XYZ file of C-alpha atoms in Angstrom:
212
model
C -17.816 8.669 -11.890
C -15.637 7.026 -9.293
C -13.022 8.455 -7.023
C -10.161 5.969 -6.595
C -8.886 5.967 -3.046
C -5.603 4.804 -1.568
C -6.649 3.744 1.888
C -4.759 1.320 4.120
C -2.623 0.245 1.201
C -5.490 -0.941 -1.004
C -7.676 0.655 -3.627
C -11.271 1.334 -2.655
C -13.911 2.653 -5.043
C -16.414 5.234 -3.837
C -18.885 7.264 -5.867
C -17.672 10.854 -6.066
C -21.180 12.223 -5.663
C -22.552 9.684 -3.218
C -22.130 8.872 0.440
C -18.729 8.468 2.011
C -17.136 5.034 1.897
C -16.482 3.134 5.125
C -12.808 4.088 4.958
C -13.655 7.749 4.417
C -16.046 7.730 7.365
C -13.370 6.179 9.576
C -10.892 8.863 8.575
C -13.407 11.686 9.013
C -14.222 10.471 12.519
C -10.603 9.872 13.489
C -9.366 13.306 12.418
C -12.574 15.352 12.598
C -12.551 16.548 8.987
C -15.200 16.854 6.293
C -15.733 14.492 3.374
C -14.446 17.155 0.967
C -11.272 17.546 3.004
C -10.824 13.785 3.244
C -11.042 13.419 -0.517
C -8.797 16.422 -1.073
C -6.116 14.813 1.092
C -6.518 11.527 -0.701
C -6.126 13.185 -4.109
C -3.011 14.947 -2.868
C -1.555 11.628 -1.685
C -2.163 10.095 -5.108
C -0.382 13.043 -6.728
C 2.459 12.784 -4.220
C 3.055 9.098 -4.942
C 3.136 9.707 -8.676
C 5.543 12.618 -8.285
C 7.684 10.730 -5.779
C 8.259 7.951 -8.321
C 9.394 10.483 -10.920
C 11.670 12.327 -8.496
C 13.224 9.089 -7.255
C 14.093 8.071 -10.804
C 15.586 11.421 -11.805
C 16.973 13.247 -8.760
C 19.588 11.625 -6.521
C 19.012 14.155 -3.743
C 15.333 13.324 -3.422
C 15.073 10.775 -0.614
C 11.519 9.760 0.290
C 8.010 10.854 1.246
C 5.641 10.249 4.136
C 2.444 11.702 5.573
C 1.712 13.457 8.856
C -1.881 13.510 10.054
C -1.579 15.461 13.302
C -1.574 18.208 14.403
C -1.987 19.282 10.759
C -2.117 17.110 7.665
C 1.140 17.316 5.720
C 2.759 15.370 2.929
C 6.480 15.516 3.570
C 9.101 15.199 0.852
C 12.614 14.637 2.153
C 15.739 15.843 0.380
C 19.394 15.459 1.246
C 20.871 18.514 2.940
C 23.172 19.432 0.062
C 20.333 19.717 -2.472
C 20.581 22.555 -4.981
C 17.936 24.598 -6.774
C 18.000 22.264 -9.770
C 16.694 19.449 -7.551
C 13.453 21.372 -7.134
C 12.822 22.383 -10.756
C 10.450 19.532 -11.524
C 8.781 19.792 -8.120
C 8.060 23.485 -8.571
C 6.623 22.874 -12.026
C 4.403 20.090 -10.715
C 3.061 22.233 -7.867
C 1.574 24.781 -10.235
C -1.503 22.578 -10.519
C -3.245 19.994 -8.357
C -3.936 19.768 -4.642
C -0.505 18.672 -3.461
C 0.742 22.237 -3.001
C -1.766 22.799 -0.158
C -0.176 20.135 1.987
C 3.442 19.810 0.875
C 6.295 20.279 3.328
C 9.998 19.994 2.448
C 12.364 18.484 5.002
C 16.136 18.121 4.709
C 17.763 14.919 5.958
C 21.238 13.473 6.386
C 21.207 10.277 4.332
C 20.380 9.880 0.649
C 18.130 7.138 -0.675
C 21.198 5.414 -2.138
C 22.985 5.450 1.227
C 19.919 4.015 2.935
C 19.534 1.325 0.286
C 23.186 0.372 0.689
C 22.729 0.137 4.453
C 19.615 -2.003 4.077
C 21.199 -4.362 1.551
C 24.362 -4.837 3.627
C 22.340 -5.549 6.763
C 20.083 -8.010 4.959
C 23.087 -9.882 3.581
C 24.456 -10.498 7.073
C 21.093 -11.457 8.550
C 20.139 -13.776 5.690
C 23.425 -15.636 5.917
C 23.639 -16.060 9.681
C 20.264 -15.989 11.403
C 17.358 -18.397 11.250
C 14.973 -16.474 13.460
C 12.585 -13.928 11.982
C 13.563 -10.321 11.371
C 12.424 -7.224 9.516
C 14.651 -4.669 7.825
C 13.093 -1.510 6.431
C 13.800 2.119 5.658
C 12.020 4.508 8.012
C 11.486 7.768 6.083
C 10.779 9.781 9.239
C 13.923 8.671 11.058
C 15.889 8.745 7.776
C 17.492 5.508 8.900
C 17.357 1.786 8.287
C 15.658 -0.136 11.085
C 16.378 -3.813 11.746
C 13.882 -5.475 14.063
C 15.440 -8.704 15.298
C 14.820 -11.409 17.846
C 15.734 -10.103 21.328
C 17.571 -13.373 21.893
C 19.891 -12.664 18.976
C 20.213 -8.877 19.134
C 23.578 -8.755 20.915
C 25.064 -11.428 18.637
C 23.756 -9.675 15.528
C 25.303 -6.352 16.550
C 28.619 -8.094 17.230
C 28.471 -9.910 13.901
C 27.809 -6.683 12.001
C 30.782 -5.099 13.771
C 33.188 -8.003 13.255
C 32.211 -8.500 9.625
C 33.131 -4.900 8.849
C 29.604 -4.071 7.726
C 29.133 -1.388 10.375
C 32.347 0.428 9.486
C 31.456 0.347 5.789
C 28.090 2.036 6.309
C 27.546 5.810 6.203
C 28.917 7.372 9.404
C 30.082 3.947 10.551
C 26.529 2.591 10.907
C 24.922 5.876 11.953
C 22.293 5.083 9.320
C 21.278 1.830 11.045
C 19.138 1.153 14.121
C 18.942 -2.367 15.544
C 16.164 -3.018 18.038
C 14.118 -5.895 19.471
C 11.165 -6.867 17.332
C 7.841 -5.450 18.432
C 4.275 -6.513 17.805
C 4.084 -4.960 14.333
C 2.382 -6.048 11.088
C 4.191 -8.850 9.252
C 4.820 -8.663 5.519
C 2.523 -5.658 5.129
C 3.054 -3.060 2.424
C 1.397 0.244 3.198
C 0.457 2.487 0.331
C 0.856 5.691 2.305
C -2.925 6.054 2.315
C -5.047 8.115 4.645
C -5.678 5.464 7.251
C -1.982 4.885 7.882
C -1.042 6.761 11.034
C 1.918 9.134 11.120
C 5.130 7.281 11.830
C 4.197 4.161 9.910
C 7.066 3.214 7.579
C 6.282 3.463 3.891
C 6.917 -0.256 3.544
C 8.311 -3.275 5.338
C 11.249 -5.020 3.691
C 10.713 -8.469 5.187
C 12.721 -11.565 4.732
C 11.673 -14.249 7.182
C 8.476 -14.777 9.088
C 8.498 -15.134 12.850
């Protein structure tokens, strides 16, 4: 038997009855937890990803998911503030079995997944058409905003262009859903699977367009 792990965005096979894998050992040392707890968290993350895909396809008020590793391990599902009881019917049914219920936390946020997608797409359109330097545009599930990391040299011009083009005024709350900041030393073109070794605060994925 094998236990399929989602660690650092890639699948790693470890025998369920044998010694811990390298990734499991790293996690156990980092967060001071047992092998059983490490595997329990990993199983819950697998369940959460599967459920998140279903909720995203069927419930407009479901927004996103992310993990918190400190001070306590939590898998956070975000819903728009105006969610009703019907939005949680499938979630409640799913939680009757499996390990996800031990770790699940519900958080209400301002912007829906559709609003964030619209913000991201509009921002990408402007950047793709006007700027040759590298940039990253991604949805940060913790901030519940779209983040555009741009060249510091072009940041002021980009903000002005977004304003003059009318993109900012067309976004939710007049661009309240968008953060523009200088690019930092972050991974390029990396898709994280939400696995155990991803620290809290790491975006679920990078939506990259041009390399630096």
